[in-house]
C-alpha atoms as one frame of an Amber mdcrd trajectory, in Angstrom:
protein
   6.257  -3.378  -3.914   7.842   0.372  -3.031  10.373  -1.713  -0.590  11.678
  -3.733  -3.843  11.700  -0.524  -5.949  13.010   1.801  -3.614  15.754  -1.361
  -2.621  17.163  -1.476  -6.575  16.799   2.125  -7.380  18.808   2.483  -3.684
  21.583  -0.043  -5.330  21.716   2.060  -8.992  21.724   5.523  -7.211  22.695
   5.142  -3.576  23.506   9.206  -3.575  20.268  10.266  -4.735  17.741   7.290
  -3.007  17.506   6.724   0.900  17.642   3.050   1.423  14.215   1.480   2.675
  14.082   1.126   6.617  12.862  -2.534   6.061  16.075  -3.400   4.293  17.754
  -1.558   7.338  16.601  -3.656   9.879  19.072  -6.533  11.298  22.345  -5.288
   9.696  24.889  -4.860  12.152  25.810  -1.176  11.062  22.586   0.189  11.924
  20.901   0.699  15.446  16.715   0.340  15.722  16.938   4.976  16.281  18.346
   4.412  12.632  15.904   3.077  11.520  13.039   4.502  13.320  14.634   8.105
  12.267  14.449   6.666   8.178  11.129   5.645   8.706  10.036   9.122   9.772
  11.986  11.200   7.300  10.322   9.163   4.501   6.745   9.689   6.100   6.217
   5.954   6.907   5.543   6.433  10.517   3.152   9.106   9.857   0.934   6.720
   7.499   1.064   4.309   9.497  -0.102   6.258  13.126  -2.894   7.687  10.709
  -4.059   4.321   9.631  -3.976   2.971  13.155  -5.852   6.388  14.667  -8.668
   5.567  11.864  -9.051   2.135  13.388  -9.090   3.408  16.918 -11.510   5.645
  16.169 -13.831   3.144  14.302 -13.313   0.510  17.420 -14.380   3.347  19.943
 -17.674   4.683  18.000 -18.754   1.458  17.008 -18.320   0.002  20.427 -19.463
   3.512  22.581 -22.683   3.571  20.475 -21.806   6.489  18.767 -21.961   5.026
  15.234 -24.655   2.091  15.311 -23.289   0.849  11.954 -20.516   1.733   9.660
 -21.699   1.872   6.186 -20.737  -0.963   3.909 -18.385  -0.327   0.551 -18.233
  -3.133  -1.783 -15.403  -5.894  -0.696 -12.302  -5.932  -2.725 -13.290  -9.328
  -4.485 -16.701  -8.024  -5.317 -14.697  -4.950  -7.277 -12.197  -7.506  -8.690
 -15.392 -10.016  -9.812 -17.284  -6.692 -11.728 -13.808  -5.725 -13.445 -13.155
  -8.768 -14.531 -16.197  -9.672 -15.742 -16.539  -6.216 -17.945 -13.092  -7.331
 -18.846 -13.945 -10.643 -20.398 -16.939  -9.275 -21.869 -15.491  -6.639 -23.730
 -12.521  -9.110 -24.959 -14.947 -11.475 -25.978 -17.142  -8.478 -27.778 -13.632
  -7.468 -29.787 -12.829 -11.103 -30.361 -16.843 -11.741 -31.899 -16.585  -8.320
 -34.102 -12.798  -9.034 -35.417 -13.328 -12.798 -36.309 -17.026 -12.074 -38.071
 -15.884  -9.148 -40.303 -16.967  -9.140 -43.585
């Protein structure tokens, strides 16, 4: 979603907003160290060598013995199944109380 936003606000204000190093990649004007230097200067490589050293270190405690189990967090559909079940009930709730006023 950032890659489209940063892509049209790059294409309104190309002065002001560094183009995306996705949208970089296969044009003939710009070499892979282009790109690679983009991707640092906006702190993409940096998230991405943190999210990858988090996985590392999971893989080697869990599989060293050092952490015998990682501790569950509800799943993402289990989060999306409670919201949008408060959701619905509180629509229905507002729907009920606005078509039985008296």
């Amino acid at each position: 979603l950032h890659l489209v936003g940063r892509s049209i606000l790059h294409k309104m204000l190309p002065f002001l907003i560094d183009e995306h190093p996705q949208a970089m990649i296969g044009r003939v004007k710009y070499q892979l160290s282009d790109v690679y230097e983009q991707a640092t200067k906006l702190n993409i490589m940096s998230k991405h060598r943190r999210i990858n050293d988090g996985i590392r270190q999971s893989y080697f405690e869990q599989t060293t013995g050092m952490i015998s189990s990682k501790s569950k967090s509800p799943s993402f559909f289990k989060q999306a199944l409670v919201v949008g079940g408060v959701a619905i009930l509180v629509g229905g709730t507002l729907g009920y109380v606005w078509n039985n006023k008296s």
